[in-house]
Amino acid sequence: MIKRYNFAIPIIKTLSNPYKTPRNLTTSTSSDSENEWQKLLKPFDLRELRKSLNWVTPQRLCKLLELPIEVETSLEIFNWAGTQKGYSHTFEVYYALIDKLGRAEDFKAIEGLLCRMKEEGVVFRENLFILIMKWYGKAGRPGNANRMLDEMPKRFGCDPTFRSYNVVLDILVAEKCLENVPVVFFRMLDKGVFPTVFSFSIVIKALCAVNNVDGAWGLMREMTKYGCVPDEWVYHVLIRALHKGGRVKDALRLFEEMLLLGCSPDVDAFNDVIHGLCRVGSVNEASRLVDRMLHRGCTPNDVTYGILVDGLCKKGQVDEASALLNKVPKPNVVMFNALINGYLMRGRLSEAKAVVYENMISKGCDPDIFTYTMLIHGLCKAGRFGMVKELMDEMWAKGMTPNIVTYTSLIDGFCKNGRMEEARDVWEEMSANSMSLNTIGYNCFVSALCKDGRIHEAMALVDRMSTEGCKPDVFTFSSLIHGLCKRGQLEDALKTYQDLLLYGVVANSVIYNTLIHAFLKKGRWEVALKLSNEMSFRGCAVDVVTYNGLMKALCKGGEVEKGLGMFEKMLRENVVPNNITYNLLIDGLCKVGRVQDALELLKEMVHRGSMPDIITYNSLLNGLCKLGRIPEAFNLLDRLITEGVVPDAVTYNTLISWHCKSGMLADANLLLSRAIDNGVIPNTRTWYIMVNNFVRDYAY
């Protein structure tokens, strides 16, 4: 409770001189302003009051409390006025003083005034608590606002309506206390307070902010039960959340519903749906939505056109994007940059330059740093370094300083073209301009050095990265490991992989596959298997390329059963086998004489949607012939021809070789003629088989 003081002396000192401005009032140099203050303050001068026997009424006190007098003085006047005989503070007086205290964030004093109101029997009204809760919100104290909402009926006998709940809901969202929003909302429903459209919109916004879009959508469907109809704002919040979550079809469906119910979406709502459609490649549908936008009298803005131009370029429809840009009344640099990037992505360098020098400048739109950086990147990619120098000179002439992206593009281009000295010159220029090389720039140098076989220099550069506070990433180590494997330094590559965790880097599938294939190539499939298990254990998906490499090594080493076990593991982990997978296993089975198992695997291959090719059939033909099952081999030959698979030289060489080994030289000769008739040209292997066997037969 506010302590009552004897304020007679302070008030006389403060207010006895009508020409003296009270504390904290801004003194004006204007005599007119001073006279106005005098007029306002004179009725409250204590001496004048005593002379005239005028009392300070609640109405007069309210006017005084609304003046920009400091809080301390306002409290003194408030307490002094309360000492007048027969005087009682009204609700309006308390409201005016609490408003001033809230602005000063003196919530302790507010709490005391509320207690005093209760003691004096002043009837509480909801607007007072709404005022206090708003001041709590502005002070960043949402918990106190929520507490005040709870205390209204319990302590002060004032039941909150939807207005109080809406204020608290709004404060909670503004202060990011999103988890508490549904709690307050459902408490509101439990108390029998009917929400408004604004109540629903606040809760829906909070649910969308925590990615509970389905919950928000469900709540919107519940609105009609409480006599509320969703408005444009509610729909837009949900559409934007669906768009951000990549749920373009749902966003479009809700948008159509919005139009059907007569809601008028604004340009931002249209842009969200158009952007979503462009992201999933439905650019034509997005273009049609722009037409509907115009039909409804909603004018597309720069964002609309920018989204469409970018979408068309990413879809590869660069010419359509150019045509659209020509229709835009005032295209900006962002739109032009999207078109330039589209041409560069398609390798159409001359047209990208034409956009800059013929379209942009003629329409009064100056190229920016991003325009030049994109062009430089495209020219570097094409190896046009003479034009790159011209562009750099043009940038400097226009007062533009290349940024880190510009310099990195230059370094990348020089490194990839083996022009390391020029790349180092760019690095020196960066240093002269007080710019440090970032991880991407270092990676360009490391990759180029590794490809050039200069591993030691690359490793020294990685050490330098760390000392200069630039952290190596997975691409840095991927280049190092690839370079070491290429030079056959497998143990060093393995050690580098093991050191990754020391740098806080997690290996990706590229690193694992590089190591696995390098060890498989050296016949060390045990190490490769161990790496594949680590790959799976560390949450890095083992792909079909990895499995194929392992199965190839196992089958080549005669470990076909282990290869089949790897195949089963592959299926369990939902990795889809391809033709190479089946061909490796079928060939491995045939080489160890398990032709029947190979034929069964062929059936499974077809059942799983993979089509056998000539490599598949050649393995089976060889396996059948090896077991002396020549008639079955011929039946298989007829089958593959029926299925539209064209036999090749390997097919006929296999059949001719086995016929020759069986002494069936005449049949071998007929097979050769059949091959030539079917357009298969005999190769060196064919003539070697025929000549070698016919000479041997003649010698005998």
PDB file of N, CA and C in Angstrom, residues 4 7 44 50 66 83 118 162 166 172 253 283 297 317 394 406 453 465 472 526 591 596 637 677 683 693:
ATOM      1  N   ARG A   4       1.180   7.086   3.244  1.00  0.00           N
ATOM      2  CA  ARG A   4       0.716   8.478   3.249  1.00  0.00           C
ATOM      3  C   ARG A   4       1.750   9.359   3.962  1.00  0.00           C
ATOM      4  N   PHE A   7       2.407  16.100   3.173  1.00  0.00           N
ATOM      5  CA  PHE A   7       2.919  16.767   1.984  1.00  0.00           C
ATOM      6  C   PHE A   7       2.681  18.271   1.993  1.00  0.00           C
ATOM      7  N   PHE A  44      -4.235  24.801  -8.888  1.00  0.00           N
ATOM      8  CA  PHE A  44      -3.790  23.805  -7.925  1.00  0.00           C
ATOM      9  C   PHE A  44      -2.743  24.361  -6.956  1.00  0.00           C
ATOM     10  N   ARG A  50      -6.322  27.764  -0.714  1.00  0.00           N
ATOM     11  CA  ARG A  50      -6.731  28.117   0.640  1.00  0.00           C
ATOM     12  C   ARG A  50      -7.441  29.474   0.683  1.00  0.00           C
ATOM     13  N   GLU A  66      -2.622  14.127 -15.752  1.00  0.00           N
ATOM     14  CA  GLU A  66      -2.331  13.901 -17.170  1.00  0.00           C
ATOM     15  C   GLU A  66      -1.209  14.796 -17.680  1.00  0.00           C
ATOM     16  N   THR A  83      -6.367  13.984   1.329  1.00  0.00           N
ATOM     17  CA  THR A  83      -6.522  14.427   2.731  1.00  0.00           C
ATOM     18  C   THR A  83      -7.622  15.476   2.889  1.00  0.00           C
ATOM     19  N   LYS A 118      -8.987  -1.304  -3.365  1.00  0.00           N
ATOM     20  CA  LYS A 118      -9.786  -2.373  -2.754  1.00  0.00           C
ATOM     21  C   LYS A 118     -10.220  -1.979  -1.347  1.00  0.00           C
ATOM     22  N   PHE A 162     -13.406 -11.199 -23.336  1.00  0.00           N
ATOM     23  CA  PHE A 162     -12.496 -11.539 -24.437  1.00  0.00           C
ATOM     24  C   PHE A 162     -11.434 -10.457 -24.642  1.00  0.00           C
ATOM     25  N   ASN A 166      -7.580 -11.263 -25.101  1.00  0.00           N
ATOM     26  CA  ASN A 166      -6.924 -10.892 -26.360  1.00  0.00           C
ATOM     27  C   ASN A 166      -5.645 -10.093 -26.114  1.00  0.00           C
ATOM     28  N   LEU A 172       1.796 -12.283 -25.247  1.00  0.00           N
ATOM     29  CA  LEU A 172       2.557 -13.540 -25.242  1.00  0.00           C
ATOM     30  C   LEU A 172       3.195 -13.810 -26.601  1.00  0.00           C
ATOM     31  N   ARG A 253      -4.683 -25.064 -52.013  1.00  0.00           N
ATOM     32  CA  ARG A 253      -6.060 -25.476 -51.697  1.00  0.00           C
ATOM     33  C   ARG A 253      -6.708 -24.480 -50.742  1.00  0.00           C
ATOM     34  N   VAL A 283       5.797 -23.317 -62.642  1.00  0.00           N
ATOM     35  CA  VAL A 283       5.912 -21.899 -63.012  1.00  0.00           C
ATOM     36  C   VAL A 283       4.726 -21.460 -63.865  1.00  0.00           C
ATOM     37  N   GLY A 297      -8.178  -7.277 -59.577  1.00  0.00           N
ATOM     38  CA  GLY A 297      -7.839  -5.897 -59.262  1.00  0.00           C
ATOM     39  C   GLY A 297      -6.692  -5.737 -58.294  1.00  0.00           C
ATOM     40  N   GLN A 317      13.517 -21.795 -68.434  1.00  0.00           N
ATOM     41  CA  GLN A 317      12.757 -21.005 -69.408  1.00  0.00           C
ATOM     42  C   GLN A 317      13.265 -19.554 -69.380  1.00  0.00           C
ATOM     43  N   GLU A 394      36.345  -2.274 -64.732  1.00  0.00           N
ATOM     44  CA  GLU A 394      35.102  -1.498 -64.815  1.00  0.00           C
ATOM     45  C   GLU A 394      34.509  -1.283 -63.422  1.00  0.00           C
ATOM     46  N   THR A 406      33.223 -12.089 -54.778  1.00  0.00           N
ATOM     47  CA  THR A 406      33.886 -11.775 -56.056  1.00  0.00           C
ATOM     48  C   THR A 406      35.281 -12.380 -56.094  1.00  0.00           C
ATOM     49  N   GLY A 453      48.678 -33.224 -57.311  1.00  0.00           N
ATOM     50  CA  GLY A 453      49.587 -34.147 -56.625  1.00  0.00           C
ATOM     51  C   GLY A 453      50.472 -33.491 -55.583  1.00  0.00           C
ATOM     52  N   MET A 465      45.164 -22.673 -42.306  1.00  0.00           N
ATOM     53  CA  MET A 465      43.759 -22.315 -42.098  1.00  0.00           C
ATOM     54  C   MET A 465      43.440 -22.248 -40.612  1.00  0.00           C
ATOM     55  N   PRO A 472      38.635 -25.686 -41.159  1.00  0.00           N
ATOM     56  CA  PRO A 472      38.466 -26.611 -42.295  1.00  0.00           C
ATOM     57  C   PRO A 472      37.115 -27.322 -42.186  1.00  0.00           C
ATOM     58  N   GLU A 526      38.410 -56.191 -46.307  1.00  0.00           N
ATOM     59  CA  GLU A 526      38.102 -56.216 -44.872  1.00  0.00           C
ATOM     60  C   GLU A 526      38.033 -54.784 -44.313  1.00  0.00           C
ATOM     61  N   LYS A 591      30.198 -67.677 -62.093  1.00  0.00           N
ATOM     62  CA  LYS A 591      31.625 -68.030 -62.086  1.00  0.00           C
ATOM     63  C   LYS A 591      31.954 -69.148 -61.090  1.00  0.00           C
ATOM     64  N   GLN A 596      21.924 -71.952 -61.467  1.00  0.00           N
ATOM     65  CA  GLN A 596      20.504 -72.008 -61.124  1.00  0.00           C
ATOM     66  C   GLN A 596      20.131 -70.863 -60.173  1.00  0.00           C
ATOM     67  N   LEU A 637      19.599 -67.326 -75.579  1.00  0.00           N
ATOM     68  CA  LEU A 637      19.926 -66.402 -76.674  1.00  0.00           C
ATOM     69  C   LEU A 637      18.663 -65.984 -77.416  1.00  0.00           C
ATOM     70  N   ASP A 677      25.594 -61.832 -89.960  1.00  0.00           N
ATOM     71  CA  ASP A 677      24.276 -61.566 -90.549  1.00  0.00           C
ATOM     72  C   ASP A 677      23.436 -60.641 -89.673  1.00  0.00           C
ATOM     73  N   ASN A 683      35.384 -59.063 -83.429  1.00  0.00           N
ATOM     74  CA  ASN A 683      36.528 -58.308 -82.936  1.00  0.00           C
ATOM     75  C   ASN A 683      37.775 -59.186 -82.884  1.00  0.00           C
ATOM     76  N   ASN A 693      41.620 -72.294 -82.698  1.00  0.00           N
ATOM     77  CA  ASN A 693      40.992 -73.615 -82.639  1.00  0.00           C
ATOM     78  C   ASN A 693      41.052 -74.342 -83.977  1.00  0.00           C
TER      79      ASN A 693
END
